[in-house]
PDB file of C-alpha atoms in Angstrom:
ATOM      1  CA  UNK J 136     -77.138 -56.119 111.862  1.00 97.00           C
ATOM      2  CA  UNK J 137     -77.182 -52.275 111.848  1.00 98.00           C
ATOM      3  CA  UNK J 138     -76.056 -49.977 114.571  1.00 98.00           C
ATOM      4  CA  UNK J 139     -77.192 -46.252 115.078  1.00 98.00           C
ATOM      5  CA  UNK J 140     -75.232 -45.082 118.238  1.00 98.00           C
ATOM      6  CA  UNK J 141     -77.160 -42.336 119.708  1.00 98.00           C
ATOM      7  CA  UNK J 142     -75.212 -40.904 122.344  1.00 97.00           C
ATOM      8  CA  UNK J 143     -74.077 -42.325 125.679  1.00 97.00           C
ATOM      9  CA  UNK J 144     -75.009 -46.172 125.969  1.00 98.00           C
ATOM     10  CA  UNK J 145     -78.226 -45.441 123.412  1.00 98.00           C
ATOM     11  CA  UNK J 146     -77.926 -47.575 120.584  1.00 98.00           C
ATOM     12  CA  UNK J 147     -80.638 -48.764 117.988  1.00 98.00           C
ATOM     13  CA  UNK J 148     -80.245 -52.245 117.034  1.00 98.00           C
ATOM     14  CA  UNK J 149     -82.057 -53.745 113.745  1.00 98.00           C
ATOM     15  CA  UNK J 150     -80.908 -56.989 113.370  1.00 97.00           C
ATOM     16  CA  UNK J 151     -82.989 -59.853 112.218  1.00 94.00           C
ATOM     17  CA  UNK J 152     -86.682 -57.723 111.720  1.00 95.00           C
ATOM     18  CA  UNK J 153     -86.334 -56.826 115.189  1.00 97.00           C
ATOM     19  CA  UNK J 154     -85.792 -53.450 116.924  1.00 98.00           C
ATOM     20  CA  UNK J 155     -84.158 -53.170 120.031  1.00 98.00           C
ATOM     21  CA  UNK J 156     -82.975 -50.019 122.083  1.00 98.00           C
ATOM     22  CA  UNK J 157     -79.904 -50.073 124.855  1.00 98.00           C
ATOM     23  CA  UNK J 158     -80.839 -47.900 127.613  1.00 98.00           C
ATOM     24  CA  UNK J 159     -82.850 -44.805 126.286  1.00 98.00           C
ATOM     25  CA  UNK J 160     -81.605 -41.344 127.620  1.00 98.00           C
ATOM     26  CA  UNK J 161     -83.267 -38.782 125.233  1.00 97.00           C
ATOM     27  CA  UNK J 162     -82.894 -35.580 127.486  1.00 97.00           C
ATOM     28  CA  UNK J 163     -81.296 -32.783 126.172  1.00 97.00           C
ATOM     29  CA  UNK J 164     -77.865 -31.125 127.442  1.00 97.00           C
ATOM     30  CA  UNK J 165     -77.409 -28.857 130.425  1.00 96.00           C
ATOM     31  CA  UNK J 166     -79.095 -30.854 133.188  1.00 94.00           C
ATOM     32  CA  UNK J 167     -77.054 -32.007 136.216  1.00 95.00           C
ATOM     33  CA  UNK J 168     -78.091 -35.532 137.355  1.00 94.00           C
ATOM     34  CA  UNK J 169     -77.922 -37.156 140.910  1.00 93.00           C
ATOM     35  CA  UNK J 170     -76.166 -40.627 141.020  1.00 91.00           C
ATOM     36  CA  UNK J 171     -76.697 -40.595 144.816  1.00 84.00           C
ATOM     37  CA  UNK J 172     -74.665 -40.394 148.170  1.00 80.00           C
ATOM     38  CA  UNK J 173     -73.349 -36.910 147.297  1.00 86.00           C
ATOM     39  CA  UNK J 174     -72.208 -37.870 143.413  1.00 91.00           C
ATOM     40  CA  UNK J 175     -73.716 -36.546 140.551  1.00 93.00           C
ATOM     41  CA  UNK J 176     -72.669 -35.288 136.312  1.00 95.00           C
ATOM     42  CA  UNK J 177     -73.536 -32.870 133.819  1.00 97.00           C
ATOM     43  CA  UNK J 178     -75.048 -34.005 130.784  1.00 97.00           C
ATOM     44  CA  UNK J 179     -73.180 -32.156 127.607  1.00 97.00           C
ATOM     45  CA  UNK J 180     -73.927 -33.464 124.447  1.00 96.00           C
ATOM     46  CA  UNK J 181     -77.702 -34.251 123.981  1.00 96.00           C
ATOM     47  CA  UNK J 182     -78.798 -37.329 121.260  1.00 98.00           C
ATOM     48  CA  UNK J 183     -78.073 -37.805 117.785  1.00 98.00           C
ATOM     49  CA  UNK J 184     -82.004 -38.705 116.822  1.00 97.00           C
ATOM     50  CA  UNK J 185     -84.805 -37.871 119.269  1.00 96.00           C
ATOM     51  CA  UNK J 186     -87.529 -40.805 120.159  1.00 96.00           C
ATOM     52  CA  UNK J 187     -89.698 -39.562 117.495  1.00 95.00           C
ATOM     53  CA  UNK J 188     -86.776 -40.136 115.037  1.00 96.00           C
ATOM     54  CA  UNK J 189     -86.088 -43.655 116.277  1.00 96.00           C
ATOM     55  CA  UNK J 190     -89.450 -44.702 115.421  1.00 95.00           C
ATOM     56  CA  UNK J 191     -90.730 -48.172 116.694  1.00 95.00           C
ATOM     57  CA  UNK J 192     -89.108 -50.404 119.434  1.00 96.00           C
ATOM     58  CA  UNK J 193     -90.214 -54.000 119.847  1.00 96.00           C
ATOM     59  CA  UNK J 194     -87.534 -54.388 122.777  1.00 97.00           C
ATOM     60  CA  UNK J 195     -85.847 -52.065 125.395  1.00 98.00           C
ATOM     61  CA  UNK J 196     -82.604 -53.728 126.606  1.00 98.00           C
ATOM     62  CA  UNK J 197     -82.023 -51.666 129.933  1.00 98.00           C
ATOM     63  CA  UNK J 198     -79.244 -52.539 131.742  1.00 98.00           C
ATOM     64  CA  UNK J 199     -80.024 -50.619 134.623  1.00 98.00           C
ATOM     65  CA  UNK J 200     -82.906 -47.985 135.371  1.00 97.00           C
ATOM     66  CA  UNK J 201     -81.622 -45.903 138.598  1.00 96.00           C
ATOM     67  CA  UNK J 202     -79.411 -44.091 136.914  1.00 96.00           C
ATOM     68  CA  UNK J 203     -79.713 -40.333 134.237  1.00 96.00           C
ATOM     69  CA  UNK J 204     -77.215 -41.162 131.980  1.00 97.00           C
ATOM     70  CA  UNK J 205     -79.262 -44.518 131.121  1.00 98.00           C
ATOM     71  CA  UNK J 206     -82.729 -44.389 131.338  1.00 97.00           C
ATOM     72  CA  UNK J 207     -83.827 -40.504 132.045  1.00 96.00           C
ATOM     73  CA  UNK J 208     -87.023 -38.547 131.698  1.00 95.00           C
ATOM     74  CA  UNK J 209     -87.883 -38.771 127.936  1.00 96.00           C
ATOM     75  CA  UNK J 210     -86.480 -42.547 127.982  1.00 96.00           C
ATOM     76  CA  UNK J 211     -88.756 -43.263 129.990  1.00 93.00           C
ATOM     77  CA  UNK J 212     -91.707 -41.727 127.938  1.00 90.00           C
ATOM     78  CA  UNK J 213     -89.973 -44.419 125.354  1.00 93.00           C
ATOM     79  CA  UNK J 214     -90.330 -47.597 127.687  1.00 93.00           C
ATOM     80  CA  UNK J 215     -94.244 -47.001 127.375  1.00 88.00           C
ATOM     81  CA  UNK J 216     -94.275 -47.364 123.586  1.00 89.00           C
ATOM     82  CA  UNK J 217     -91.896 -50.802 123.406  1.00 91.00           C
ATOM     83  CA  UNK J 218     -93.403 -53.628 123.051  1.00 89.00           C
ATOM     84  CA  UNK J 219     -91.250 -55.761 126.296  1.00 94.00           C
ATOM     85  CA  UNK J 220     -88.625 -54.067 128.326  1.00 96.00           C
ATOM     86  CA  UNK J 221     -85.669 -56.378 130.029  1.00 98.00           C
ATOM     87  CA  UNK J 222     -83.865 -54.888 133.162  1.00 98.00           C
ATOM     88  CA  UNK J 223     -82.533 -56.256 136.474  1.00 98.00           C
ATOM     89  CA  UNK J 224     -84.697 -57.670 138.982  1.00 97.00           C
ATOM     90  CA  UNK J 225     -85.100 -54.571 141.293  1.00 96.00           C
ATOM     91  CA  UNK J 226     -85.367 -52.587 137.373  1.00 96.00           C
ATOM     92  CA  UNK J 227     -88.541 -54.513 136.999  1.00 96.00           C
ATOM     93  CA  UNK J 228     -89.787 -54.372 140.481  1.00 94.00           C
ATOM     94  CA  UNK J 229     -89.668 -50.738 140.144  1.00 93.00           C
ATOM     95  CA  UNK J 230     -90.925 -50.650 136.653  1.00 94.00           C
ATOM     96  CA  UNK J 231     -93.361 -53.006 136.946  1.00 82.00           C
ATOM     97  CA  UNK J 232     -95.526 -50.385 139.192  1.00 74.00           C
ATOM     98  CA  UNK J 233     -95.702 -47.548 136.253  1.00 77.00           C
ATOM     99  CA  UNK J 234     -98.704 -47.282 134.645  1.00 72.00           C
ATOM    100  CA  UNK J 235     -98.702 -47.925 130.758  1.00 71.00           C
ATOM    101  CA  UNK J 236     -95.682 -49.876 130.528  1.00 82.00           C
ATOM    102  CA  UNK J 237     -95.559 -53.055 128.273  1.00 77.00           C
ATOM    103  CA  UNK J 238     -94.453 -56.256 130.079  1.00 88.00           C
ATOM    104  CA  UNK J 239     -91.300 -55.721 131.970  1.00 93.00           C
ATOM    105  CA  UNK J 240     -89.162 -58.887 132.305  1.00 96.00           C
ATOM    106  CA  UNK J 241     -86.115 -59.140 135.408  1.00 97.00           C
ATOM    107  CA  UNK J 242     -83.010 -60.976 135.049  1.00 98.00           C
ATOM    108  CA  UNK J 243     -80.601 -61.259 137.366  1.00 98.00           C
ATOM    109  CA  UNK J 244     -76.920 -62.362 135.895  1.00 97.00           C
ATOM    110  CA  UNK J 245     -77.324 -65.818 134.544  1.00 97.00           C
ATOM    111  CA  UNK J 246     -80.547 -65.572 133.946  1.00 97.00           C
ATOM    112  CA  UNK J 247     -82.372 -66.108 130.453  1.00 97.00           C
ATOM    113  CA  UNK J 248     -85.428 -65.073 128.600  1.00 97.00           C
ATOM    114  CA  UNK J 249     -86.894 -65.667 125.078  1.00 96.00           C
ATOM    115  CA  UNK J 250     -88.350 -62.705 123.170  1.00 95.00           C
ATOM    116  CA  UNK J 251     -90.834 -65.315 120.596  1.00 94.00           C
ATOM    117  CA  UNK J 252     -90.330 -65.177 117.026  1.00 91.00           C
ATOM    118  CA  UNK J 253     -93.909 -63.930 114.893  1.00 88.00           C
ATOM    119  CA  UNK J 254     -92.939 -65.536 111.507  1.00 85.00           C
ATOM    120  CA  UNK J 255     -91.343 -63.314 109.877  1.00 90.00           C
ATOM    121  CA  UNK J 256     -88.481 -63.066 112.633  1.00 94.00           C
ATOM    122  CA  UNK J 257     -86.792 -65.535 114.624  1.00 94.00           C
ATOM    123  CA  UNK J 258     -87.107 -65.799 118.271  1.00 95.00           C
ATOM    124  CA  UNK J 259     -84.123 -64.228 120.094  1.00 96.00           C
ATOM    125  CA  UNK J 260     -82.535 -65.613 123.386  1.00 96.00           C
ATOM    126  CA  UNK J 261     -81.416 -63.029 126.204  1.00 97.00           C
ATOM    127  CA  UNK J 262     -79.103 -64.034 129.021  1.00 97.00           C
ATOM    128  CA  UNK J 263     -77.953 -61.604 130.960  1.00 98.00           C
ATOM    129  CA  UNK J 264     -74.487 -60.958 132.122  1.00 98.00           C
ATOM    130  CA  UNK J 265     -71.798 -59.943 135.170  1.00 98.00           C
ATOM    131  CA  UNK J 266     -71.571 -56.360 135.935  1.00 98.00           C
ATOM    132  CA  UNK J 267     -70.397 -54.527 138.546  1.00 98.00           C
ATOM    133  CA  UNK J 268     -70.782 -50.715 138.793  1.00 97.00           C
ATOM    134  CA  UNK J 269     -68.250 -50.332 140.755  1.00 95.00           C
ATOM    135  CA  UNK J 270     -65.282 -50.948 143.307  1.00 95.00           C
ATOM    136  CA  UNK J 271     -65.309 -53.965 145.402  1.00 95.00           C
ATOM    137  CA  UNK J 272     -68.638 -54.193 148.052  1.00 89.00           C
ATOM    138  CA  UNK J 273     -69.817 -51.309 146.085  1.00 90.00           C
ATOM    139  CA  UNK J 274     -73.365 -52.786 144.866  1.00 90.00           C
ATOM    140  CA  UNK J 275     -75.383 -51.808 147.748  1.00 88.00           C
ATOM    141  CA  UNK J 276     -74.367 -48.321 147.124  1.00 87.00           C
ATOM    142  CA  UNK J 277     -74.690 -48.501 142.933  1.00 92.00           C
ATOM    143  CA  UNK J 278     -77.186 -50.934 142.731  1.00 95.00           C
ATOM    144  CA  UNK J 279     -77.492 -54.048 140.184  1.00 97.00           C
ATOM    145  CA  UNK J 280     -76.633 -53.522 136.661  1.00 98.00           C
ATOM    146  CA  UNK J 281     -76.373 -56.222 133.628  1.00 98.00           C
ATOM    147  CA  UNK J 282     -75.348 -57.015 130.334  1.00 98.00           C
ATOM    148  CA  UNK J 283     -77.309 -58.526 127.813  1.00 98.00           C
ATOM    149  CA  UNK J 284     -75.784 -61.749 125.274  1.00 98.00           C
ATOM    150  CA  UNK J 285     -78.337 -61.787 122.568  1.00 98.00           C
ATOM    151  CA  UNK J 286     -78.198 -65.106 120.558  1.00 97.00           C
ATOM    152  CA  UNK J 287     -81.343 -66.466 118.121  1.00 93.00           C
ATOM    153  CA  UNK J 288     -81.112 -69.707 120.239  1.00 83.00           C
ATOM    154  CA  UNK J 289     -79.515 -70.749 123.238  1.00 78.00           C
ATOM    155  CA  UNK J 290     -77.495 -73.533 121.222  1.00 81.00           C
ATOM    156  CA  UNK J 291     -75.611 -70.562 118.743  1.00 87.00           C
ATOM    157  CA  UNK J 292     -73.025 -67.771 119.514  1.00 93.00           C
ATOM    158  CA  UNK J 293     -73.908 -64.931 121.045  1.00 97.00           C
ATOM    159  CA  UNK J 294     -75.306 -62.216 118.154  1.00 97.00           C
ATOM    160  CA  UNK J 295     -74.662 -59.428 120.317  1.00 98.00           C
ATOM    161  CA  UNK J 296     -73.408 -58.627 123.761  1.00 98.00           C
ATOM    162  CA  UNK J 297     -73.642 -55.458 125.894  1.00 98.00           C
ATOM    163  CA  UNK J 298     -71.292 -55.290 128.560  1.00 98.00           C
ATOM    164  CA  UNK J 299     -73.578 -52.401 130.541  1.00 98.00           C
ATOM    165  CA  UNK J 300     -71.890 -50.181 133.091  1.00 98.00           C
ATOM    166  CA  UNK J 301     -69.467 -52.395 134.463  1.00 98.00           C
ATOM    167  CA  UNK J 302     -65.699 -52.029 136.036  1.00 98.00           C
ATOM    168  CA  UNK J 303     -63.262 -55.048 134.805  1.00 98.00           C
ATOM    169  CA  UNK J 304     -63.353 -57.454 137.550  1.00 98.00           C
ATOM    170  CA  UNK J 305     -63.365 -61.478 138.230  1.00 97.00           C
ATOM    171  CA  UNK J 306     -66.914 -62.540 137.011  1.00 97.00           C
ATOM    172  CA  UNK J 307     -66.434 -59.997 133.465  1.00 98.00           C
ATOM    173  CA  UNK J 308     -63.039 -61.585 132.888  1.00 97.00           C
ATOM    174  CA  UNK J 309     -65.479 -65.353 132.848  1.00 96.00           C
ATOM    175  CA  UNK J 310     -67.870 -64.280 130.967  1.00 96.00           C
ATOM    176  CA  UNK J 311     -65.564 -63.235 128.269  1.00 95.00           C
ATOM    177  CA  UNK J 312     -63.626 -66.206 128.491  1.00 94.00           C
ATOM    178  CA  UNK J 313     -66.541 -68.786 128.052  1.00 94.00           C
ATOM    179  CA  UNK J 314     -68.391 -66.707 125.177  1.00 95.00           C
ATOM    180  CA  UNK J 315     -67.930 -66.807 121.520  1.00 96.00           C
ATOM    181  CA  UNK J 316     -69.355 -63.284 120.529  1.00 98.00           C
ATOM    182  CA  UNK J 317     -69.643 -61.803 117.332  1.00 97.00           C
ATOM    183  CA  UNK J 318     -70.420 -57.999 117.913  1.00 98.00           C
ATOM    184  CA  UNK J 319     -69.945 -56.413 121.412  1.00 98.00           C
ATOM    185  CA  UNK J 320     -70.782 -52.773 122.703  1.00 98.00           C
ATOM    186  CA  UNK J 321     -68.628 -51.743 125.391  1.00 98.00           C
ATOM    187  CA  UNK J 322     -69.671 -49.457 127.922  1.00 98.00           C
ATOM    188  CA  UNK J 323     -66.406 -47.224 128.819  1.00 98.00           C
ATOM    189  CA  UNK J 324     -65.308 -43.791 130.059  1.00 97.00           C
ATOM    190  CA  UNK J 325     -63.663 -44.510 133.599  1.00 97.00           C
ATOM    191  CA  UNK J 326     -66.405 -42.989 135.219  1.00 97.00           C
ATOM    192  CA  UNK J 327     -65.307 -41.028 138.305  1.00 95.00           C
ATOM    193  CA  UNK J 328     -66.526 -38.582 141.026  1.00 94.00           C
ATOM    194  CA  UNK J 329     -64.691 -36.101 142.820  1.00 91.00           C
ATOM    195  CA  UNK J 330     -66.540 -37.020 146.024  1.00 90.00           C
ATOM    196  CA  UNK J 331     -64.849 -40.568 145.759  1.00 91.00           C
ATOM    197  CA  UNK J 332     -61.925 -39.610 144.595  1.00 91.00           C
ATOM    198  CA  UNK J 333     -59.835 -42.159 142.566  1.00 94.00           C
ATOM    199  CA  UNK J 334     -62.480 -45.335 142.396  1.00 95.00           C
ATOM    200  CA  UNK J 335     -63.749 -45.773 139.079  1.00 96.00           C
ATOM    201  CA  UNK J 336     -67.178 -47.288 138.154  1.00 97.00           C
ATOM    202  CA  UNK J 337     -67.142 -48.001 134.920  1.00 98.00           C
ATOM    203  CA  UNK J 338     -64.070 -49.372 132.176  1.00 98.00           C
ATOM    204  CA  UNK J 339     -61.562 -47.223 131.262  1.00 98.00           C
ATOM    205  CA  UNK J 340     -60.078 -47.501 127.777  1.00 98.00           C
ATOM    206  CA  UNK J 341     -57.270 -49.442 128.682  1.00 98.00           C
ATOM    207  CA  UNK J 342     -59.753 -51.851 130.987  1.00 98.00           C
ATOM    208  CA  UNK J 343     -61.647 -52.189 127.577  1.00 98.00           C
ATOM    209  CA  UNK J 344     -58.637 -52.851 125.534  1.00 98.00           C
ATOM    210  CA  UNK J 345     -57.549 -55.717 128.053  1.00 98.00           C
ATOM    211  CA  UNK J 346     -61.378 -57.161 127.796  1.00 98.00           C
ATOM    212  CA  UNK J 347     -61.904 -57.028 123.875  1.00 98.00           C
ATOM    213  CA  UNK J 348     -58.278 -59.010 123.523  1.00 97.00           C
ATOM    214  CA  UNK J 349     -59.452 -61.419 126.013  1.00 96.00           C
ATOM    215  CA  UNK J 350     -63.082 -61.608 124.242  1.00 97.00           C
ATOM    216  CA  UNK J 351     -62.148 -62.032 120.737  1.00 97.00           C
ATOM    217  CA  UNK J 352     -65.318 -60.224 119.400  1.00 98.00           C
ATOM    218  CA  UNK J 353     -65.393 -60.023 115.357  1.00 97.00           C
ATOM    219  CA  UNK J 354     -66.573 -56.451 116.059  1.00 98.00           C
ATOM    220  CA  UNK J 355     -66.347 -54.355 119.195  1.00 98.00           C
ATOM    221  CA  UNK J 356     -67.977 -51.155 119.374  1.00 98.00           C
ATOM    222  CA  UNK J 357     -67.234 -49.109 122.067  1.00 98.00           C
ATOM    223  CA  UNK J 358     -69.800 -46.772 123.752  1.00 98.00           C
ATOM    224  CA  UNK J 359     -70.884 -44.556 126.677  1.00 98.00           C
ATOM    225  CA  UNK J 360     -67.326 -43.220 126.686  1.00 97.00           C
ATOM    226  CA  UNK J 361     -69.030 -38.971 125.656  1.00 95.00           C
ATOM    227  CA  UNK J 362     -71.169 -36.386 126.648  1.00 96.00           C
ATOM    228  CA  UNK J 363     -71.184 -36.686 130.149  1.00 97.00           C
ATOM    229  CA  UNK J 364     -68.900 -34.790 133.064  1.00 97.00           C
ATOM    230  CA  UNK J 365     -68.555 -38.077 134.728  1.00 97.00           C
ATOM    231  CA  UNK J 366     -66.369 -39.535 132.271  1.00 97.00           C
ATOM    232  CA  UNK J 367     -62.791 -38.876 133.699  1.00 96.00           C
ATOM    233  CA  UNK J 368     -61.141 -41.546 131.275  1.00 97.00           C
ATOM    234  CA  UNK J 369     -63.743 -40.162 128.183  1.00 96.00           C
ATOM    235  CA  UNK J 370     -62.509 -40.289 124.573  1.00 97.00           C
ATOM    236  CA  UNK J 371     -59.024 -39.118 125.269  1.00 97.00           C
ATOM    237  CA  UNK J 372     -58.340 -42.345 127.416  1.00 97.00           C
ATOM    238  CA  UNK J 373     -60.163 -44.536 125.138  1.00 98.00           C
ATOM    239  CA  UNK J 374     -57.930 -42.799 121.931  1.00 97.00           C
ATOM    240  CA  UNK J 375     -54.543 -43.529 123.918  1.00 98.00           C
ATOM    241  CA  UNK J 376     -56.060 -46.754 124.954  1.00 98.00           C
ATOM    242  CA  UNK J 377     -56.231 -47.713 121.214  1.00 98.00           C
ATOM    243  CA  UNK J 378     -53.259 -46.362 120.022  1.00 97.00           C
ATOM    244  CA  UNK J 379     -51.133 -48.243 122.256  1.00 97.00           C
ATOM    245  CA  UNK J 380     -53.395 -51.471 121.763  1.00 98.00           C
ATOM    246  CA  UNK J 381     -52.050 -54.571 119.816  1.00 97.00           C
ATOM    247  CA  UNK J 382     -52.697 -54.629 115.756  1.00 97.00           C
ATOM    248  CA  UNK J 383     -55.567 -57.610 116.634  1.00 96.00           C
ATOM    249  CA  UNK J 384     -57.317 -55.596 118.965  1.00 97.00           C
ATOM    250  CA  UNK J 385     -57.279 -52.306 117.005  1.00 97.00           C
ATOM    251  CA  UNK J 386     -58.378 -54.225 113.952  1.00 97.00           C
ATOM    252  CA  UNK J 387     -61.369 -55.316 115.891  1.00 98.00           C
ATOM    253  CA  UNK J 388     -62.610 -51.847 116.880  1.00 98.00           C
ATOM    254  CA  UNK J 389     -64.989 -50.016 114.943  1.00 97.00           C
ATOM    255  CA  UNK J 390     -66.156 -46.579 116.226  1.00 96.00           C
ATOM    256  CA  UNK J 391     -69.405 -44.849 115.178  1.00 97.00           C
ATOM    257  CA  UNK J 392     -70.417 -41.621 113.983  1.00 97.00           C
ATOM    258  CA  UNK J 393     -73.348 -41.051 115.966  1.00 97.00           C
ATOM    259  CA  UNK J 394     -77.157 -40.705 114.902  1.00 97.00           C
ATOM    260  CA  UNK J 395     -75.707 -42.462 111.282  1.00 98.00           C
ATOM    261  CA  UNK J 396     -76.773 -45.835 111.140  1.00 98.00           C
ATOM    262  CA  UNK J 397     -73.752 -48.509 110.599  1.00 98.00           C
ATOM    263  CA  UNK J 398     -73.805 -52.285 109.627  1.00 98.00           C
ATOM    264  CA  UNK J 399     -71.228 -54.488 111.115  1.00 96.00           C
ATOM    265  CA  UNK J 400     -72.658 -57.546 109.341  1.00 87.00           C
ATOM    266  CA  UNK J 401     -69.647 -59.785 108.575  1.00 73.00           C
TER     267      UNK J 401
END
C-alpha cells in the first residue's frame, strides 16, 4: 500500500491496482469557509499535488460532503472523473442530484458495500464506521459523517481504516475494540470555534493517542491535524500528544511528508 498525504484529510491510496481518494479538497489557501450556525475557518496551506497531478481515481472515499475542509470546489470537479464515490446517506442524496457524477453509493455506519474486482484487482469490501462530529446531541447541527474499514473480503482484517471527522466517544471506542486493523488514518486537530467556545469536534492529539493504543493498528497515520484556522489542538497538540505517548504507541505512528508518496506495506 502507498500513501501520498495531500493536505488536510486528502490522501491518495494505491493499494492492490486500485486508486482511491479520502475526501478531495483541492482549493487553494486564503478562502474563509462557512461550517454553519455562525462557525466558519481559514484555509492556510493549499495541497501538496493538484487533481491534475493525482491523475486517475477509481474510488472517492468521502466521509462527509457538507463541509470545505473535505470536499470543496475543485474536489468536487474531482468526484465527476472517479469512477464510484462512497459517502453518507444524506452525502449521496445530495450528490446523487449533480449532473455528471459516477454512481454515488450511501452508507450509513454499519453498513457495507463491495467495489467488484476486474481481474487484475481484487474486489474490496467497504463498511463504514461510527463518527460523531461533535459534542453530545450535536448531529443535527454537524450532520452525519463516517469512516471507512476497507478489507479485500468481509472474512479478512481490515486493510485500511479512516476514522473521518470524529470526536472520541462510546461507539469509536467499539469499533476499535472489535477491529483488527492494519493501517489507520486518523483524522485529528481538536477542531474548535470561537463561537462555541470550548466543545471540540474533532480528536485532539491526546484523544488520538488514547484511540491508536486501544486500536492496535500496525501503522497509524495521522491526518487532518494542518492548514486550517479551525484546528485549535493542530500539530503542536498532536507533537506533545506523542511525546508524552507510551513507547508502543509512538512506535506505531508514522507521519508523512506531504505530496511524497509513502509505503507502509509491512
Amino acid at each position: 500500500m502507498i500513501l501520498t498525504h495531500i493536505g488536510g484529510p486528502t490522501v491518495l491510496i494505491e493499494t492492490d491496482g486500485w486508486r482511491l481518494v479520502t475526501d478531495p479538497t483541492f482549493d487553494p489557501p486564503g478562502e474563509r469557509y462557512s461550517f454553519g450556525w455562525g462557525s466558519s475557518s481559514v484555509k492556510l496551506t493549499g495541497p501538496a499535488l493538484s487533481v491534475a497531478d493525482v491523475g486517475p481515481v477509481d474510488v472517492v472515499l468521502l466521509t462527509h460532503d457538507h463541509h470545505g475542509d473535505n470536499l470543496d470546489v475543485a474536489g468536487r470537479g474531482l468526484l465527476s472523473s472517479a469512477g464510484t464515490v462512497v459517502t453518507t446517506m444524506p452525502g449521496a442524496r445530495r450528490l446523487g442530484s449533480v449532473r455528471g457524477l459516477g454512481p454515488v453509493r450511501g452508507l450509513a455506519a454499519g453498513a457495507t458495500t463491495v467495489l467488484p474486482g476486474d481481474g487484475t484487482r481484487p474486489s474490496l469490501s467497504v463498511t463504514a464506521t461510527p463518527a460523531r462530529h461533535g459534542p453530545p446531541l450535536s448531529r443535527p447541527i454537524v450532520g452525519d459523517v463516517v469512516g471507512f474499514a476497507l478489507r479485500r473480503s468481509e472474512s479478512e482484517p481490515v486493510l485500511l481504516w479512516i476514522t473521518g471527522d470524529t470526536v472520541l466517544y462510546g461507539p469509536l471506542r467499539q469499533a476499535a475494540a472489535s477491529l483488527a486493523v492494519d493501517v489507520a488514518l486518523v483524522h485529528v486537530g481538536g477542531v474548535r470555534f470561537g463561537i462555541t467556545g470550548p466543545l471540540r469536534y474533532t480528536m485532539t492529539g491526546r484523544d488520538a493517542v488514547s484511540l491508536i493504543g486501544a486500536l492496535r493498528p500496525r501503522v497509524a497515520v495521522p491526518v487532518h491535524y494542518e492548514g486550517w484556522s479551525h484546528f485549535a489542538d493542530g500539530p503542536a497538540g498532536l507533537d506533545a500528544a506523542l511525546a508524552a505517548a507510551p513507547d508502543d504507541v509512538r512506535a506505531r505512528v508514522r507521519r508523512l511528508t506531504l505530496g511524497e508518496p509513502a509505503s507502509v506495506t509491512d
